[in-house]
Amino acid sequence: MVVGTGYVGLTTGLALGYLGHNVTCVDKDTAIIDKLERGISTIYEPGLEELLRDSGDMIKFTENMHERLPSADIVIIAVGTPSKSNGDTDLSFVEAVGREIGAAMNPARPPVIINKSTVPIGTARRVETVIKEELERRGAACNFCVASNPEFLREGAALNDTFYPDRIVVGTEDVAALNLIRQMYAPILEQTFTPPQAVPRAEGYSLPALVTTSPTSAELIKYTANAFLATKISFINEFATIAEKVGADITEVAKGIGLDKRIGPGFLKAGVGWGGSCFPKDVRSILFTSSQYNCELKLVQAALEVNRLQRMKVIEKLQQTLKVIRGSTVGLLGLAFKPNTDDIRESPAIDVIKELLDMGARVKVYDPIARDKYRQAYPDQEILYCDSAAQAARDSDALVLITDWDEFWHLPWEEIGESMGKKIIIDGRNMLSGEELRQLGFTYTGIGR
Ligand SMILES: NC(=O)c1ccc[n+]([C@@H]2O[C@H](COP(=O)([O-])OP(=O)(O)OC[C@H]3O[C@@H](n4cnc5c(N)ncnc54)[C@H](O)[C@@H]3O)[C@@H](O)[C@H]2O)c1
């Protein structure tokens, strides 16, 4: 059973069903369950719709875990763990699921419970306590295990990362539980399945490691990974600023350092900063935890601060080129926090749009997928939603590229330039060729180049 059918839960549930397990996907949101039952995906993720269509009888969707929980061998908790205003993690969704498990499970046949949500240190124990309390309320008791199994998938490549992960981390001290979890993941660990058509196995992919740890180490692994990746991006963004000052090109610098195996090429793309549903909240969460332990994480704190400033870099660049923002029309390309997802949570676009509106600009936006999610989240914002990048550019005094969607590679730039008020492009992802655009008469500004 998988509880929560968001980016993590739905992907996990569909993948486990594809691998031959009987899966029940539970979500408290009846509208989500209703859609999933009709074969309609509630999130955008490449390959998900196909897998959902082909899932047949292996997967059931329900808003009520009570009926099927007593017969489940494993319950995976994959609900949201948003930030509280003080940076701490809001565990109310996770604890609510714990209580429901305690209320519905069969003490004679307890399932192994897996925390897949990203949760602060000690949450496996906390969930255990909550379940025990609920069992006591029923006058029942039993031994059961809550293991930590953090998820590392990337939105936009969620199915790929689930079928072909770099590693699977399982934190538990219970050998029987570990064996059951290993069995569940065996097709992935041994790659014994035929790849789904929509999610082919990359050539040269090698078997993932199973990393077994204590629950506490597993919980810390997830935060350490995200804090490291976020810091790596902030690091290159900080060097983008010095590259601009000295006249270097940060993309060349990143290539030059990334070829060093000790550094690696990933997460060295300078840009408008990191966002999404994970890095910002997870960085804030580990900073909160560290403060509780009186152990300051100065590097991580700095990474967060660099990221906050980085988001405003495109505004500074607009001011430098456009001079007057009030009354100008600015076209924004991309709302999603990264390409191939409709997720806009903590997207840099949110801050940039707000700043532009506060400064009196007229804002036109285009995103191939995330438009509806953005409109739902910010219904009162007076912005113009466009059906294409060309439409967002028309009559705009500047274009700002926020999300590096593939389709922005192939835009008819000559035509676009002719339709614009002023031919200004701020490329927040260093995606476009400055040289080609300058030849077409654009004033092109990237980040750190
Ligand atoms: N999205 C990612 O890329 C990613 C990657 C790794 C880890 N994570 C972590 O995984 C967890 C889930 O993230 P997500 O992005 O999938 O979240 P999400 O917000 O997309 O989905 C969470 C789902 O849980 C459901 N839910 C909440 N309470 C419930 C309850 N009591 N019973 C049943 N369903 C309930 C919600 O209705 C929602 O559909 C988070 O802790 C997140 O940090 C996310």
Short mmCIF file of C-alpha atoms and ligand atoms in Angstrom, two decimals:
data_model
loop_
_atom_site.label_atom_id
_atom_site.label_comp_id
_atom_site.label_asym_id
_atom_site.label_seq_id
_atom_site.Cartn_x
_atom_site.Cartn_y
_atom_site.Cartn_z
CA MET A 1 0.00 0.00 0.00
CA VAL A 2 1.25 3.46 -0.90
CA VAL A 3 -0.27 6.40 0.99
CA GLY A 4 -0.17 9.72 -0.85
CA THR A 5 -0.37 9.84 -4.64
CA GLY A 6 1.74 12.91 -5.38
CA TYR A 7 4.98 12.94 -7.38
CA VAL A 8 6.59 10.33 -5.13
CA GLY A 9 3.63 8.16 -4.16
CA LEU A 10 2.06 7.82 -7.59
CA THR A 11 5.38 7.14 -9.27
CA THR A 12 6.31 4.55 -6.63
CA GLY A 13 2.90 2.90 -6.73
CA LEU A 14 2.80 2.63 -10.51
CA ALA A 15 6.36 1.35 -10.70
CA LEU A 16 5.78 -1.31 -8.00
CA GLY A 17 2.59 -2.38 -9.79
CA TYR A 18 4.48 -2.64 -13.07
CA LEU A 19 7.06 -4.84 -11.33
CA GLY A 20 4.31 -7.30 -10.37
CA HIS A 21 3.28 -6.26 -6.87
CA ASN A 22 -0.36 -5.82 -5.92
CA VAL A 23 -0.56 -2.15 -5.04
CA THR A 24 -3.22 -0.02 -3.41
CA CYS A 25 -2.64 3.69 -3.83
CA VAL A 26 -4.38 5.78 -1.19
CA ASP A 27 -5.01 9.51 -1.21
CA LYS A 28 -7.33 11.51 1.01
CA ASP A 29 -8.13 13.81 -1.90
CA THR A 30 -11.18 12.26 -3.53
CA ALA A 31 -10.77 14.35 -6.70
CA ILE A 32 -7.31 12.80 -7.21
CA ILE A 33 -8.58 9.26 -6.66
CA ASP A 34 -11.52 9.86 -8.97
CA LYS A 35 -9.21 10.97 -11.77
CA LEU A 36 -6.69 8.16 -11.23
CA GLU A 37 -9.49 5.59 -11.31
CA ARG A 38 -10.42 6.96 -14.71
CA GLY A 39 -6.84 6.59 -15.88
CA ILE A 40 -6.10 10.31 -15.81
CA SER A 41 -2.81 11.34 -14.26
CA THR A 42 -3.07 14.17 -11.75
CA ILE A 43 0.53 15.28 -12.18
CA TYR A 44 2.68 15.76 -15.25
CA GLU A 45 5.58 13.35 -15.34
CA PRO A 46 6.99 11.79 -18.53
CA GLY A 47 5.77 8.19 -19.00
CA LEU A 48 3.34 8.28 -16.08
CA GLU A 49 0.16 8.46 -18.13
CA GLU A 50 1.24 5.43 -20.22
CA LEU A 51 2.09 3.39 -17.13
CA LEU A 52 -1.22 4.35 -15.54
CA ARG A 53 -3.09 3.29 -18.67
CA ASP A 54 -1.33 -0.08 -18.74
CA SER A 55 -1.47 -0.75 -15.00
CA GLY A 56 -4.62 -2.93 -15.26
CA ASP A 57 -5.61 -4.90 -12.19
CA MET A 58 -2.29 -4.64 -10.33
CA ILE A 59 -3.20 -1.21 -8.94
CA LYS A 60 -6.25 -0.08 -7.03
CA PHE A 61 -6.97 3.50 -6.05
CA THR A 62 -8.90 4.45 -2.96
CA GLU A 63 -9.37 7.32 -0.52
CA ASN A 64 -9.84 4.95 2.37
CA MET A 65 -7.01 2.74 3.59
CA HIS A 66 -9.12 0.86 6.15
CA GLU A 67 -10.44 -1.87 3.89
CA ARG A 68 -7.16 -3.03 2.44
CA LEU A 69 -4.65 -2.16 5.16
CA PRO A 70 -5.20 -5.31 7.25
CA SER A 71 -3.98 -7.46 4.35
CA ALA A 72 -1.06 -5.24 3.30
CA ASP A 73 2.50 -6.56 3.79
CA ILE A 74 4.08 -3.13 3.39
CA VAL A 75 2.69 0.38 3.83
CA ILE A 76 4.70 3.18 2.23
CA ILE A 77 4.10 6.67 3.57
CA ALA A 78 4.61 9.21 0.77
CA VAL A 79 2.60 12.22 1.88
CA GLY A 80 3.81 15.81 1.84
CA THR A 81 6.11 17.26 4.51
CA PRO A 82 5.92 21.02 3.91
CA SER A 83 7.82 23.71 5.80
CA LYS A 84 6.39 25.50 8.79
CA SER A 85 7.02 29.24 8.94
CA ASN A 86 10.00 28.71 11.29
CA GLY A 87 11.69 26.28 8.88
CA ASP A 88 10.74 23.18 10.85
CA THR A 89 8.94 20.38 9.00
CA ASP A 90 5.20 20.06 9.28
CA LEU A 91 4.72 16.39 10.14
CA SER A 92 0.96 16.59 10.55
CA PHE A 93 0.27 14.66 7.31
CA VAL A 94 2.74 11.92 8.21
CA GLU A 95 1.38 11.63 11.74
CA ALA A 96 -2.21 11.55 10.46
CA VAL A 97 -1.27 8.58 8.29
CA GLY A 98 0.42 6.95 11.30
CA ARG A 99 -2.78 7.32 13.30
CA GLU A 100 -4.84 5.83 10.49
CA ILE A 101 -2.45 2.89 10.24
CA GLY A 102 -2.70 2.32 14.00
CA ALA A 103 -6.48 2.46 13.80
CA ALA A 104 -6.80 0.08 10.86
CA MET A 105 -3.96 -2.45 11.06
CA ASN A 106 -4.43 -6.03 12.15
CA PRO A 107 -2.22 -6.53 15.23
CA ALA A 108 -2.00 -10.23 14.42
CA ARG A 109 -0.50 -9.40 11.03
CA PRO A 110 1.28 -6.04 11.24
CA PRO A 111 2.69 -4.65 8.00
CA VAL A 112 6.18 -3.21 7.63
CA ILE A 113 5.80 0.56 7.51
CA ILE A 114 8.13 2.59 5.35
CA ASN A 115 8.72 6.33 5.65
CA LYS A 116 9.43 7.48 2.12
CA SER A 117 8.46 11.08 2.79
CA THR A 118 11.43 13.32 3.57
CA VAL A 119 11.28 13.65 7.32
CA PRO A 120 13.48 15.06 10.09
CA ILE A 121 15.68 12.92 12.28
CA GLY A 122 13.66 10.78 14.65
CA THR A 123 10.49 10.62 12.57
CA ALA A 124 10.61 6.83 12.14
CA ARG A 125 10.46 6.59 15.94
CA ARG A 126 7.78 9.28 16.11
CA VAL A 127 5.57 7.38 13.64
CA GLU A 128 6.10 4.21 15.67
CA THR A 129 4.94 6.05 18.80
CA VAL A 130 1.87 7.45 17.08
CA ILE A 131 0.87 4.00 15.80
CA LYS A 132 1.42 2.46 19.24
CA GLU A 133 -0.78 5.11 20.84
CA GLU A 134 -3.53 4.36 18.36
CA LEU A 135 -3.22 0.62 18.98
CA GLU A 136 -3.40 1.21 22.74
CA ARG A 137 -6.57 3.19 22.24
CA ARG A 138 -8.02 0.08 20.63
CA GLY A 139 -6.74 -2.05 23.52
CA ALA A 140 -4.32 -3.74 21.10
CA ALA A 141 -0.54 -4.12 20.93
CA CYS A 142 1.97 -5.78 18.63
CA ASN A 143 5.55 -5.53 17.42
CA PHE A 144 5.99 -3.78 14.11
CA CYS A 145 8.72 -1.92 12.27
CA VAL A 146 8.88 1.59 10.83
CA ALA A 147 11.79 1.77 8.41
CA SER A 148 13.23 4.82 6.71
CA ASN A 149 13.53 4.59 2.92
CA PRO A 150 14.19 8.09 1.60
CA GLU A 151 13.35 8.88 -1.98
CA PHE A 152 15.83 10.51 -4.36
CA LEU A 153 13.81 10.77 -7.58
CA ARG A 154 13.99 13.94 -9.62
CA GLU A 155 10.75 15.42 -10.89
CA GLY A 156 10.76 15.33 -14.66
CA ALA A 157 12.62 12.00 -14.56
CA ALA A 158 10.71 10.39 -11.69
CA LEU A 159 9.95 7.06 -13.37
CA ASN A 160 13.43 6.74 -14.76
CA ASP A 161 14.90 7.36 -11.31
CA THR A 162 12.51 4.86 -9.72
CA PHE A 163 13.24 2.03 -12.15
CA TYR A 164 16.96 2.86 -12.48
CA PRO A 165 18.10 4.51 -9.24
CA ASP A 166 21.73 5.18 -8.29
CA ARG A 167 21.09 3.53 -4.91
CA ILE A 168 18.30 2.46 -2.59
CA VAL A 169 18.73 3.45 1.05
CA VAL A 170 16.93 1.47 3.73
CA GLY A 171 17.28 2.43 7.36
CA THR A 172 16.11 -0.20 9.82
CA GLU A 173 17.51 -2.43 12.51
CA ASP A 174 14.83 -5.08 11.93
CA VAL A 175 16.26 -7.90 9.81
CA ALA A 176 12.89 -9.39 8.81
CA ALA A 177 11.65 -5.96 7.70
CA LEU A 178 14.84 -5.36 5.75
CA ASN A 179 14.43 -8.69 3.97
CA LEU A 180 10.86 -7.89 2.99
CA ILE A 181 11.84 -4.46 1.68
CA ARG A 182 14.75 -6.01 -0.22
CA GLN A 183 12.30 -8.50 -1.75
CA MET A 184 9.99 -5.67 -2.81
CA TYR A 185 12.87 -3.90 -4.53
CA ALA A 186 14.49 -7.08 -5.91
CA PRO A 187 13.40 -6.51 -9.54
CA ILE A 188 15.03 -3.06 -9.39
CA LEU A 189 18.12 -4.17 -7.47
CA GLU A 190 18.68 -7.03 -9.92
CA GLN A 191 17.12 -5.33 -12.99
CA THR A 192 15.16 -8.47 -13.84
CA PHE A 193 12.18 -6.67 -15.41
CA THR A 194 11.50 -5.78 -19.02
CA PRO A 195 11.69 -1.98 -19.18
CA PRO A 196 8.39 -0.22 -19.83
CA GLN A 197 8.26 1.22 -23.34
CA ALA A 198 8.03 4.76 -22.03
CA VAL A 199 10.93 4.31 -19.58
CA PRO A 200 13.80 2.52 -21.34
CA ARG A 201 16.90 1.39 -19.46
CA ALA A 202 19.88 3.57 -20.40
CA GLU A 203 22.78 1.80 -22.01
CA GLY A 204 25.57 1.16 -19.52
CA TYR A 205 23.27 1.44 -16.50
CA SER A 206 24.74 -0.67 -13.71
CA LEU A 207 22.95 -2.33 -10.81
CA PRO A 208 22.06 0.05 -7.97
CA ALA A 209 23.57 -0.39 -4.52
CA LEU A 210 21.37 -1.26 -1.57
CA VAL A 211 22.64 0.88 1.29
CA THR A 212 21.41 -0.41 4.63
CA THR A 213 21.72 1.87 7.64
CA SER A 214 20.13 2.81 10.92
CA PRO A 215 16.88 4.78 10.55
CA THR A 216 18.64 7.92 11.77
CA SER A 217 21.44 7.66 9.19
CA ALA A 218 18.89 7.08 6.42
CA GLU A 219 16.98 10.18 7.50
CA LEU A 220 20.18 12.21 7.57
CA ILE A 221 21.35 10.84 4.19
CA LYS A 222 18.36 12.46 2.47
CA TYR A 223 19.00 15.89 4.00
CA THR A 224 22.73 15.66 3.41
CA ALA A 225 22.18 14.82 -0.27
CA ASN A 226 19.79 17.70 -0.86
CA ALA A 227 21.87 20.19 1.15
CA PHE A 228 24.95 19.17 -0.83
CA LEU A 229 23.25 19.51 -4.22
CA ALA A 230 21.72 22.86 -3.30
CA THR A 231 25.11 24.07 -2.05
CA LYS A 232 26.77 22.93 -5.28
CA ILE A 233 24.37 25.05 -7.33
CA SER A 234 24.77 28.04 -5.02
CA PHE A 235 28.54 27.60 -5.23
CA ILE A 236 28.59 27.86 -9.03
CA ASN A 237 26.11 30.74 -8.88
CA GLU A 238 28.43 32.63 -6.56
CA PHE A 239 31.29 32.05 -8.98
CA ALA A 240 29.04 33.22 -11.83
CA THR A 241 29.05 36.62 -10.16
CA ILE A 242 32.83 36.80 -10.05
CA ALA A 243 33.01 35.45 -13.62
CA GLU A 244 30.92 38.41 -14.73
CA LYS A 245 33.18 40.86 -12.90
CA VAL A 246 36.41 39.51 -14.37
CA GLY A 247 35.02 38.80 -17.84
CA ALA A 248 35.07 34.99 -17.72
CA ASP A 249 32.30 32.66 -18.89
CA ILE A 250 30.90 30.51 -16.08
CA THR A 251 29.78 27.77 -18.50
CA GLU A 252 33.43 27.35 -19.55
CA VAL A 253 34.54 27.44 -15.92
CA ALA A 254 31.93 24.81 -14.95
CA LYS A 255 33.08 22.54 -17.77
CA GLY A 256 36.67 23.03 -16.76
CA ILE A 257 36.07 22.00 -13.17
CA GLY A 258 33.33 19.43 -13.81
CA LEU A 259 35.65 17.19 -15.80
CA ASP A 260 37.59 16.65 -12.61
CA LYS A 261 36.16 13.36 -11.30
CA ARG A 262 36.42 14.60 -7.74
CA ILE A 263 34.00 17.41 -8.59
CA GLY A 264 31.78 15.92 -11.32
CA PRO A 265 29.75 17.84 -13.91
CA GLY A 266 26.28 17.67 -12.31
CA PHE A 267 24.63 20.61 -10.59
CA LEU A 268 27.15 23.09 -11.92
CA LYS A 269 24.76 25.06 -14.12
CA ALA A 270 24.69 28.68 -13.10
CA GLY A 271 21.25 30.25 -13.32
CA VAL A 272 18.38 31.90 -11.59
CA GLY A 273 18.71 29.64 -8.53
CA TRP A 274 17.21 26.47 -7.18
CA GLY A 275 13.59 25.94 -6.24
CA GLY A 276 11.03 23.16 -6.25
CA SER A 277 9.26 21.21 -3.60
CA CYS A 278 12.40 19.72 -2.07
CA PHE A 279 15.62 21.77 -1.91
CA PRO A 280 14.21 24.91 -0.26
CA LYS A 281 12.14 23.12 2.37
CA ASP A 282 14.74 20.43 3.04
CA VAL A 283 17.53 22.97 3.42
CA ARG A 284 15.38 24.99 5.83
CA SER A 285 14.50 21.81 7.70
CA ILE A 286 18.10 20.65 8.23
CA LEU A 287 19.04 24.16 9.31
CA PHE A 288 16.22 24.03 11.83
CA THR A 289 17.35 20.62 13.09
CA SER A 290 20.95 21.79 13.34
CA SER A 291 19.89 24.80 15.38
CA GLN A 292 18.06 22.49 17.78
CA TYR A 293 21.30 20.58 18.25
CA ASN A 294 23.25 23.81 18.64
CA CYS A 295 25.37 22.94 15.64
CA GLU A 296 25.36 25.64 13.01
CA LEU A 297 25.59 24.54 9.35
CA LYS A 298 27.30 27.67 8.08
CA LEU A 299 27.86 26.43 4.52
CA VAL A 300 24.24 25.39 4.10
CA GLN A 301 23.04 28.67 5.59
CA ALA A 302 25.18 30.52 3.05
CA ALA A 303 23.83 28.37 0.19
CA LEU A 304 20.31 29.43 1.13
CA GLU A 305 21.27 33.11 1.27
CA VAL A 306 23.12 32.96 -2.07
CA ASN A 307 20.02 31.40 -3.59
CA ARG A 308 17.76 34.14 -2.27
CA LEU A 309 19.97 36.79 -3.84
CA GLN A 310 20.39 34.82 -7.07
CA ARG A 311 16.69 35.02 -7.83
CA MET A 312 16.90 38.77 -7.97
CA LYS A 313 19.86 38.72 -10.39
CA VAL A 314 17.52 38.63 -13.42
CA ILE A 315 15.71 41.69 -12.06
CA GLU A 316 19.04 43.53 -11.64
CA LYS A 317 19.99 42.58 -15.18
CA LEU A 318 16.63 43.80 -16.46
CA GLN A 319 17.16 47.12 -14.72
CA GLN A 320 20.63 47.42 -16.22
CA THR A 321 19.42 46.78 -19.79
CA LEU A 322 15.87 48.04 -19.80
CA LYS A 323 16.56 50.87 -17.33
CA VAL A 324 12.92 51.62 -16.49
CA ILE A 325 10.79 48.67 -15.41
CA ARG A 326 7.59 50.50 -14.46
CA GLY A 327 5.34 50.55 -17.51
CA SER A 328 7.46 48.04 -19.40
CA THR A 329 6.09 44.76 -20.67
CA VAL A 330 8.14 41.72 -19.70
CA GLY A 331 7.57 38.27 -21.18
CA LEU A 332 8.48 35.33 -18.96
CA LEU A 333 9.40 31.98 -20.48
CA GLY A 334 8.73 29.20 -17.98
CA LEU A 335 6.84 28.92 -14.71
CA ALA A 336 7.80 25.40 -13.57
CA PHE A 337 10.79 25.20 -11.24
CA LYS A 338 12.49 23.03 -13.84
CA PRO A 339 11.61 21.47 -17.21
CA ASN A 340 9.43 18.36 -17.68
CA THR A 341 7.32 19.00 -14.62
CA ASP A 342 4.20 20.99 -13.84
CA ASP A 343 5.45 21.61 -10.30
CA ILE A 344 5.72 25.30 -9.49
CA ARG A 345 6.41 24.97 -5.76
CA GLU A 346 9.07 27.55 -4.79
CA SER A 347 9.84 28.16 -8.46
CA PRO A 348 12.10 31.17 -9.11
CA ALA A 349 9.32 32.38 -11.43
CA ILE A 350 7.16 33.15 -8.39
CA ASP A 351 9.66 35.63 -6.92
CA VAL A 352 10.53 37.15 -10.27
CA ILE A 353 6.87 37.72 -11.24
CA LYS A 354 6.05 39.19 -7.83
CA GLU A 355 9.01 41.57 -8.02
CA LEU A 356 8.12 42.65 -11.56
CA LEU A 357 4.49 43.31 -10.62
CA ASP A 358 5.59 45.23 -7.52
CA MET A 359 7.85 47.32 -9.75
CA GLY A 360 4.96 48.19 -12.02
CA ALA A 361 5.72 46.00 -15.03
CA ARG A 362 3.11 44.34 -17.21
CA VAL A 363 3.89 40.63 -17.18
CA LYS A 364 3.13 38.05 -19.87
CA VAL A 365 3.95 34.41 -19.17
CA TYR A 366 4.23 31.18 -21.11
CA ASP A 367 4.91 27.66 -19.87
CA PRO A 368 4.19 24.52 -21.90
CA ILE A 369 2.77 22.58 -18.93
CA ALA A 370 2.68 24.49 -15.64
CA ARG A 371 0.34 27.34 -16.57
CA ASP A 372 -2.80 25.90 -14.94
CA LYS A 373 -1.00 25.01 -11.71
CA TYR A 374 0.38 28.55 -11.51
CA ARG A 375 -2.98 30.14 -12.25
CA GLN A 376 -4.64 28.00 -9.54
CA ALA A 377 -1.97 28.97 -7.01
CA TYR A 378 -2.01 32.71 -7.81
CA PRO A 379 -5.54 33.42 -9.04
CA ASP A 380 -5.42 37.13 -8.14
CA GLN A 381 -2.21 38.02 -9.95
CA GLU A 382 -2.79 40.27 -12.92
CA ILE A 383 -0.63 38.60 -15.50
CA LEU A 384 -1.29 37.64 -19.09
CA TYR A 385 -1.16 33.91 -19.78
CA CYS A 386 0.04 33.12 -23.30
CA ASP A 387 -0.31 30.02 -25.49
CA SER A 388 3.19 30.18 -26.91
CA ALA A 389 6.60 31.71 -26.35
CA ALA A 390 6.07 33.84 -29.46
CA GLN A 391 2.86 35.23 -27.98
CA ALA A 392 4.62 36.07 -24.69
CA ALA A 393 7.32 37.87 -26.68
CA ARG A 394 4.94 39.91 -28.84
CA ASP A 395 5.15 43.61 -27.87
CA SER A 396 7.32 42.77 -24.86
CA ASP A 397 10.23 45.06 -24.02
CA ALA A 398 12.22 42.14 -22.67
CA LEU A 399 12.05 38.37 -22.43
CA VAL A 400 13.24 36.54 -19.31
CA LEU A 401 13.91 32.82 -19.58
CA ILE A 402 13.25 31.10 -16.26
CA THR A 403 12.76 27.42 -17.11
CA ASP A 404 14.94 25.59 -19.64
CA TRP A 405 12.18 23.71 -21.44
CA ASP A 406 13.47 21.91 -24.52
CA GLU A 407 11.10 23.77 -26.83
CA PHE A 408 12.94 27.04 -26.09
CA TRP A 409 15.90 25.68 -28.06
CA HIS A 410 13.98 25.86 -31.29
CA LEU A 411 12.15 29.16 -31.17
CA PRO A 412 11.91 31.30 -34.35
CA TRP A 413 14.11 34.01 -32.85
CA GLU A 414 14.20 36.23 -35.93
CA GLU A 415 10.41 36.43 -36.04
CA ILE A 416 10.21 36.82 -32.29
CA GLY A 417 12.70 39.68 -32.36
CA GLU A 418 10.64 41.50 -34.98
CA SER A 419 7.50 41.24 -32.86
CA MET A 420 9.12 42.61 -29.69
CA GLY A 421 9.10 46.20 -28.47
CA LYS A 422 12.78 45.99 -27.56
CA LYS A 423 14.97 43.04 -28.40
CA ILE A 424 16.19 42.21 -24.90
CA ILE A 425 16.68 38.69 -23.55
CA ILE A 426 17.73 37.81 -20.02
CA ASP A 427 18.59 34.12 -20.08
CA GLY A 428 18.20 32.91 -16.49
CA ARG A 429 19.39 29.41 -17.40
CA ASN A 430 22.27 30.10 -19.79
CA MET A 431 20.35 27.99 -22.25
CA LEU A 432 20.44 30.07 -25.42
CA SER A 433 23.29 31.00 -27.71
CA GLY A 434 24.21 34.57 -26.88
CA GLU A 435 26.30 34.76 -30.01
CA GLU A 436 23.47 33.82 -32.37
CA LEU A 437 21.00 36.08 -30.64
CA ARG A 438 23.38 39.03 -30.71
CA GLN A 439 23.84 38.45 -34.44
CA LEU A 440 20.07 38.75 -34.76
CA GLY A 441 20.23 42.11 -33.03
CA PHE A 442 19.20 41.05 -29.52
CA THR A 443 20.74 42.44 -26.37
CA TYR A 444 21.48 39.11 -24.70
CA THR A 445 22.47 38.70 -21.05
CA GLY A 446 23.08 35.34 -19.40
CA ILE A 447 24.23 34.53 -15.88
CA GLY A 448 27.97 34.70 -15.34
CA ARG A 449 28.95 34.90 -18.99
N1 LIG B 1 8.56 15.66 -5.33
C1 LIG B 1 9.82 15.24 -5.32
O1 LIG B 1 10.59 15.43 -6.26
C2 LIG B 1 10.34 14.47 -4.12
C3 LIG B 1 11.55 13.77 -4.24
C4 LIG B 1 12.02 13.07 -3.13
C5 LIG B 1 11.31 13.11 -1.94
N2 LIG B 1 10.15 13.82 -1.85
C6 LIG B 1 9.41 13.82 -0.59
O2 LIG B 1 8.32 12.91 -0.72
C7 LIG B 1 7.19 13.39 0.01
C8 LIG B 1 6.00 13.53 -0.92
O3 LIG B 1 6.31 14.52 -1.87
P1 LIG B 1 5.40 14.79 -3.15
O4 LIG B 1 6.07 15.82 -3.96
O5 LIG B 1 5.04 13.48 -3.77
O6 LIG B 1 4.10 15.38 -2.42
P2 LIG B 1 2.74 15.85 -3.08
O7 LIG B 1 2.34 17.07 -2.35
O8 LIG B 1 2.86 15.89 -4.56
O9 LIG B 1 1.72 14.66 -2.72
C9 LIG B 1 1.34 14.33 -1.43
C10 LIG B 1 -0.01 13.63 -1.51
O10 LIG B 1 -0.32 13.09 -0.23
C11 LIG B 1 -1.73 13.19 -0.04
N3 LIG B 1 -2.03 13.10 1.39
C12 LIG B 1 -1.78 13.98 2.39
N4 LIG B 1 -2.23 13.49 3.56
C13 LIG B 1 -2.77 12.28 3.33
C14 LIG B 1 -3.39 11.29 4.13
N5 LIG B 1 -3.55 11.44 5.44
N6 LIG B 1 -3.80 10.14 3.53
C15 LIG B 1 -3.67 9.98 2.20
N7 LIG B 1 -3.09 10.88 1.39
C16 LIG B 1 -2.64 12.02 1.94
C17 LIG B 1 -2.07 14.56 -0.65
O11 LIG B 1 -3.44 14.64 -0.97
C18 LIG B 1 -1.16 14.56 -1.89
O12 LIG B 1 -1.82 14.05 -3.02
C19 LIG B 1 7.64 14.69 0.67
O13 LIG B 1 8.11 14.42 1.95
C20 LIG B 1 8.79 15.14 -0.21
O14 LIG B 1 9.70 15.94 0.47
C21 LIG B 1 9.65 14.48 -2.92
#
